[in-house]
Amino acid sequence: MKNLLLIAHGSRRDASNDEVRALTQLLAQCAEDRYDRVDCGFLELAEPSIPDGIQQCIDAGATEIVILPYFLSAGRHVAEDIPNAVKIKQDEYPHISIHIANYLGQAEEIPDLLFRIAKSSGS
Amino acid sequence: MKNLLLIAHGSRRDASNDEVRALTQLLAQCAEDRYDRVDCGFLELAEPSIPDGIQQCIDAGATEIVILPYFLSAGRHVAEDIPNAVKIKQDEYPHISIHIANYLGQAEEIPDLLFRIAKSSGS
């Protein structure tokens, strides 16, 4: 069973965390045969934490978990904090494939997407 | 003369700010006839500030400036801080079109992009 786990920073604003949860629901709805489940986790300030999010996937039967950092830049969070949090569960469940994908900001489609947004926003 | 101004949060880490500057250069290189210039500005912690970034566009001859918030969620920064900073220059230069585009996280392409990243990152 294959699980996608979207990881956001987490915010003091509930609305920002809810925006991540809504995106997660949208991903789950259109995952089709790519993933059996899509969940989210937060680095800080919101629940579930990254280890708790991974545990929820495992409790639901995941045998393969792809962690996707919903971050725009490769700061300390992407380079250290997320891998460190993931490693807790990788060490605890060595027989489960837990893999960290590239972070969003690294996607080569970003420039074209930015031009599209700028254009469609009325200019 | 039409200018795209990418607005990022700004970081204490120079590398994160440089990542935004590199993206800005990339945008400038592939802007073709869409924009005459592409610049960046930062909400805080890095230079130029949003008003200074807008002023640089105006000093370079911009008659139309599209401000693109490089943000993933509609927090206070997107809802209030960026519009407030932009308004300083809108009030100062009422004859120049200064328009705020949607923020990146609002783009409808994001779910497909996330699936693509997850897949191409080895799983």
Tab-separated table of C-alpha atoms in Angstrom:
chain	number	residue	atom	x	y	z
A	1	MET	CA	0.000	0.000	0.000
A	2	LYS	CA	1.471	3.277	-1.179
A	3	ASN	CA	1.040	6.531	0.694
A	4	LEU	CA	1.846	10.140	-0.200
A	5	LEU	CA	2.596	12.366	2.800
A	6	LEU	CA	2.642	16.101	2.092
A	7	ILE	CA	4.775	17.990	4.626
A	8	ALA	CA	4.127	21.698	5.220
A	9	HIS	CA	5.797	24.049	7.656
A	10	GLY	CA	2.750	24.639	9.831
A	11	SER	CA	1.384	28.002	10.904
A	12	ARG	CA	-0.066	29.719	13.950
A	13	ARG	CA	-2.988	30.552	11.638
A	14	ASP	CA	-5.494	27.713	11.497
A	15	ALA	CA	-6.598	28.909	8.059
A	16	SER	CA	-3.124	28.297	6.634
A	17	ASN	CA	-3.005	24.767	8.058
A	18	ASP	CA	-6.521	24.135	6.786
A	19	GLU	CA	-5.368	25.229	3.333
A	20	VAL	CA	-2.747	22.436	3.434
A	21	ARG	CA	-5.389	19.964	4.629
A	22	ALA	CA	-7.718	21.004	1.799
A	23	LEU	CA	-4.906	20.526	-0.719
A	24	THR	CA	-4.272	17.083	0.800
A	25	GLN	CA	-7.937	16.163	0.339
A	26	LEU	CA	-7.793	17.370	-3.246
A	27	LEU	CA	-4.696	15.245	-3.854
A	28	ALA	CA	-6.435	12.242	-2.316
A	29	GLN	CA	-9.436	12.766	-4.592
A	30	CYS	CA	-7.339	12.833	-7.745
A	31	ALA	CA	-4.638	10.337	-6.760
A	32	GLU	CA	-6.367	7.577	-8.790
A	33	ASP	CA	-4.023	4.574	-8.900
A	34	ARG	CA	-0.930	6.578	-8.011
A	35	TYR	CA	-1.397	6.444	-4.225
A	36	ASP	CA	-3.733	4.494	-1.982
A	37	ARG	CA	-3.801	7.319	0.545
A	38	VAL	CA	-2.671	10.931	0.759
A	39	ASP	CA	-2.051	12.510	4.175
A	40	CYS	CA	-0.328	15.589	5.471
A	41	GLY	CA	2.032	16.403	8.312
A	42	PHE	CA	3.567	19.560	9.720
A	43	LEU	CA	7.106	20.409	10.715
A	44	GLU	CA	5.886	22.557	13.598
A	45	LEU	CA	2.944	24.553	14.976
A	46	ALA	CA	0.261	22.119	13.719
A	47	GLU	CA	-0.735	18.483	13.999
A	48	PRO	CA	0.138	15.821	13.081
A	49	SER	CA	3.910	16.149	13.407
A	50	ILE	CA	6.039	14.436	10.769
A	51	PRO	CA	6.676	11.281	12.876
A	52	ASP	CA	2.992	11.137	13.861
A	53	GLY	CA	1.964	11.585	10.226
A	54	ILE	CA	4.252	8.724	9.166
A	55	GLN	CA	2.894	6.580	11.998
A	56	GLN	CA	-0.669	7.220	10.791
A	57	CYS	CA	0.334	5.986	7.322
A	58	ILE	CA	1.920	2.867	8.821
A	59	ASP	CA	-1.076	2.212	11.065
A	60	ALA	CA	-3.271	2.411	7.953
A	61	GLY	CA	-1.165	-0.273	6.295
A	62	ALA	CA	1.381	1.669	4.246
A	63	THR	CA	4.312	-0.333	2.917
A	64	GLU	CA	5.712	2.556	0.904
A	65	ILE	CA	5.582	6.230	1.924
A	66	VAL	CA	6.650	9.147	-0.267
A	67	ILE	CA	7.275	12.300	1.764
A	68	LEU	CA	6.826	15.474	-0.261
A	69	PRO	CA	8.131	18.730	1.264
A	70	TYR	CA	5.668	21.507	0.417
A	71	PHE	CA	8.413	24.111	0.653
A	72	LEU	CA	9.745	26.663	-1.805
A	73	SER	CA	13.384	26.939	-0.743
A	74	ALA	CA	16.052	24.540	0.388
A	75	GLY	CA	16.560	25.991	3.818
A	76	ARG	CA	17.431	24.231	7.047
A	77	HIS	CA	13.903	22.820	7.231
A	78	VAL	CA	14.250	20.956	3.943
A	79	ALA	CA	17.928	20.085	4.358
A	80	GLU	CA	17.938	19.000	7.994
A	81	ASP	CA	14.723	19.229	10.001
A	82	ILE	CA	12.508	17.134	7.720
A	83	PRO	CA	15.148	14.401	7.146
A	84	ASN	CA	15.823	14.254	10.896
A	85	ALA	CA	12.126	13.864	11.691
A	86	VAL	CA	11.702	11.230	8.978
A	87	LYS	CA	14.756	9.288	10.199
A	88	ILE	CA	13.039	8.605	13.528
A	89	LYS	CA	10.482	6.453	11.726
A	90	GLN	CA	12.914	5.071	9.136
A	91	ASP	CA	14.970	3.689	12.041
A	92	GLU	CA	11.868	2.362	13.783
A	93	TYR	CA	10.452	0.695	10.635
A	94	PRO	CA	13.428	-0.360	8.489
A	95	HIS	CA	11.270	-2.753	6.444
A	96	ILE	CA	8.970	0.059	5.234
A	97	SER	CA	10.114	2.200	2.305
A	98	ILE	CA	10.059	5.823	3.490
A	99	HIS	CA	11.484	8.136	0.863
A	100	ILE	CA	11.780	11.954	0.739
A	101	ALA	CA	10.950	13.459	-2.676
A	102	ASN	CA	12.293	16.770	-3.976
A	103	TYR	CA	10.768	19.888	-2.462
A	104	LEU	CA	8.232	21.845	-4.478
A	105	GLY	CA	10.463	24.854	-5.200
A	106	GLN	CA	12.910	22.629	-7.058
A	107	ALA	CA	10.404	21.682	-9.753
A	108	GLU	CA	11.480	22.733	-13.231
A	109	GLU	CA	7.878	23.678	-14.040
A	110	ILE	CA	7.900	26.586	-11.532
A	111	PRO	CA	9.029	29.335	-13.967
A	112	ASP	CA	6.335	28.496	-16.523
A	113	LEU	CA	3.773	28.253	-13.742
A	114	LEU	CA	4.736	31.714	-12.441
A	115	PHE	CA	4.362	33.239	-15.907
A	116	ARG	CA	0.958	31.585	-16.233
A	117	ILE	CA	-0.200	32.948	-12.864
A	118	ALA	CA	1.056	36.445	-13.657
A	119	LYS	CA	-0.737	36.415	-16.989
A	120	SER	CA	-4.036	35.009	-15.729
A	121	SER	CA	-4.153	37.448	-12.838
A	122	GLY	CA	-5.190	40.184	-15.135
A	123	SER	CA	-2.069	41.481	-16.755
B	1	MET	CA	7.546	48.875	-20.253
B	2	LYS	CA	6.228	45.886	-18.390
B	3	ASN	CA	7.907	44.482	-15.291
B	4	LEU	CA	7.373	41.289	-13.291
B	5	LEU	CA	8.310	41.585	-9.604
B	6	LEU	CA	8.555	38.293	-7.715
B	7	ILE	CA	7.996	38.768	-3.981
B	8	ALA	CA	9.399	36.199	-1.549
B	9	HIS	CA	9.277	36.200	2.232
B	10	GLY	CA	13.018	36.614	2.752
B	11	SER	CA	15.200	34.509	5.009
B	12	ARG	CA	18.049	34.875	7.473
B	13	ARG	CA	19.830	32.337	5.282
B	14	ASP	CA	21.576	34.013	2.354
B	15	ALA	CA	21.324	30.774	0.373
B	16	SER	CA	17.511	30.903	0.490
B	17	ASN	CA	17.456	34.515	-0.714
B	18	ASP	CA	19.969	33.646	-3.419
B	19	GLU	CA	17.667	30.823	-4.538
B	20	VAL	CA	14.943	33.441	-5.129
B	21	ARG	CA	17.414	35.668	-6.978
B	22	ALA	CA	18.485	32.742	-9.167
B	23	LEU	CA	14.840	31.978	-9.968
B	24	THR	CA	14.378	35.661	-10.852
B	25	GLN	CA	17.325	35.512	-13.253
B	26	LEU	CA	15.895	32.363	-14.812
B	27	LEU	CA	12.529	34.095	-15.248
B	28	ALA	CA	14.257	37.087	-16.830
B	29	GLN	CA	16.076	34.809	-19.264
B	30	CYS	CA	12.912	33.094	-20.441
B	31	ALA	CA	10.513	36.057	-20.221
B	32	GLU	CA	10.784	36.626	-23.998
B	33	ASP	CA	8.180	39.222	-24.970
B	34	ARG	CA	6.076	38.720	-21.834
B	35	TYR	CA	8.039	41.124	-19.610
B	36	ASP	CA	10.750	43.643	-20.325
B	37	ARG	CA	12.315	43.054	-16.914
B	38	VAL	CA	11.954	40.596	-14.049
B	39	ASP	CA	13.061	41.614	-10.568
B	40	CYS	CA	12.531	40.331	-7.045
B	41	GLY	CA	11.739	41.862	-3.681
B	42	PHE	CA	11.437	40.565	-0.136
B	43	LEU	CA	8.806	41.083	2.519
B	44	GLU	CA	11.442	41.059	5.248
B	45	LEU	CA	14.950	39.936	6.179
B	46	ALA	CA	16.467	40.579	2.732
B	47	GLU	CA	16.921	43.385	0.241
B	48	PRO	CA	15.319	44.993	-1.685
B	49	SER	CA	12.129	45.527	0.301
B	50	ILE	CA	8.847	45.522	-1.624
B	51	PRO	CA	8.665	49.351	-1.941
B	52	ASP	CA	12.344	49.495	-2.922
B	53	GLY	CA	11.819	46.723	-5.469
B	54	ILE	CA	8.888	48.602	-6.988
B	55	GLN	CA	10.948	51.799	-7.029
B	56	GLN	CA	13.745	50.004	-8.905
B	57	CYS	CA	11.213	48.932	-11.544
B	58	ILE	CA	9.919	52.491	-11.845
B	59	ASP	CA	13.435	53.942	-12.029
B	60	ALA	CA	14.150	51.494	-14.866
B	61	GLY	CA	11.149	52.840	-16.782
B	62	ALA	CA	8.313	50.481	-15.854
B	63	THR	CA	4.825	51.648	-16.773
B	64	GLU	CA	3.192	48.387	-15.698
B	65	ILE	CA	4.303	46.203	-12.784
B	66	VAL	CA	2.889	42.771	-11.974
B	67	ILE	CA	3.672	41.727	-8.384
B	68	LEU	CA	3.726	37.952	-7.951
B	69	PRO	CA	3.709	36.627	-4.348
B	70	TYR	CA	5.996	33.577	-4.212
B	71	PHE	CA	4.032	32.160	-1.274
B	72	LEU	CA	2.222	28.880	-0.752
B	73	SER	CA	-0.534	29.906	1.625
B	74	ALA	CA	-2.842	32.858	2.008
B	75	GLY	CA	-1.618	33.981	5.385
B	76	ARG	CA	-1.361	37.477	6.763
B	77	HIS	CA	1.657	38.122	4.551
B	78	VAL	CA	-0.311	37.548	1.349
B	79	ALA	CA	-3.568	39.055	2.624
B	80	GLU	CA	-2.245	42.159	4.341
B	81	ASP	CA	1.505	42.737	4.484
B	82	ILE	CA	2.212	42.560	0.745
B	83	PRO	CA	-0.820	44.708	-0.253
B	84	ASN	CA	0.111	47.272	2.417
B	85	ALA	CA	3.705	47.485	1.166
B	86	VAL	CA	2.534	47.735	-2.453
B	87	LYS	CA	0.002	50.447	-1.594
B	88	ILE	CA	2.811	52.793	-0.523
B	89	LYS	CA	4.011	52.909	-4.126
B	90	GLN	CA	0.533	52.739	-5.694
B	91	ASP	CA	-0.310	55.932	-3.796
B	92	GLU	CA	2.987	57.534	-4.758
B	93	TYR	CA	2.682	56.634	-8.473
B	94	PRO	CA	-1.044	56.563	-9.307
B	95	HIS	CA	-0.331	56.784	-13.048
B	96	ILE	CA	1.675	53.511	-13.045
B	97	SER	CA	-0.236	50.221	-13.171
B	98	ILE	CA	0.869	48.197	-10.139
B	99	HIS	CA	-1.125	44.992	-9.833
B	100	ILE	CA	-0.844	42.040	-7.414
B	101	ALA	CA	-1.288	38.631	-9.073
B	102	ASN	CA	-2.512	35.501	-7.308
B	103	TYR	CA	-0.025	33.816	-4.988
B	104	LEU	CA	1.717	30.673	-6.176
B	105	GLY	CA	-0.112	28.254	-3.845
B	106	GLN	CA	-3.427	29.195	-5.432
B	107	ALA	CA	-2.454	27.849	-8.851
B	108	GLU	CA	-4.671	25.041	-10.029
B	109	GLU	CA	-1.637	23.235	-11.493
B	110	ILE	CA	-0.165	22.590	-8.001
B	111	PRO	CA	-1.764	19.140	-7.433
B	112	ASP	CA	-0.526	17.764	-10.767
B	113	LEU	CA	2.871	19.287	-10.136
B	114	LEU	CA	3.085	17.595	-6.716
B	115	PHE	CA	2.222	14.201	-8.214
B	116	ARG	CA	4.879	14.734	-10.876
B	117	ILE	CA	7.532	15.607	-8.286
B	118	ALA	CA	6.614	12.643	-6.092
B	119	LYS	CA	6.845	10.302	-9.057
B	120	SER	CA	10.075	11.642	-10.478
B	121	SER	CA	11.796	11.589	-7.093
B	122	GLY	CA	12.169	7.856	-7.327
B	123	SER	CA	8.898	6.393	-6.254
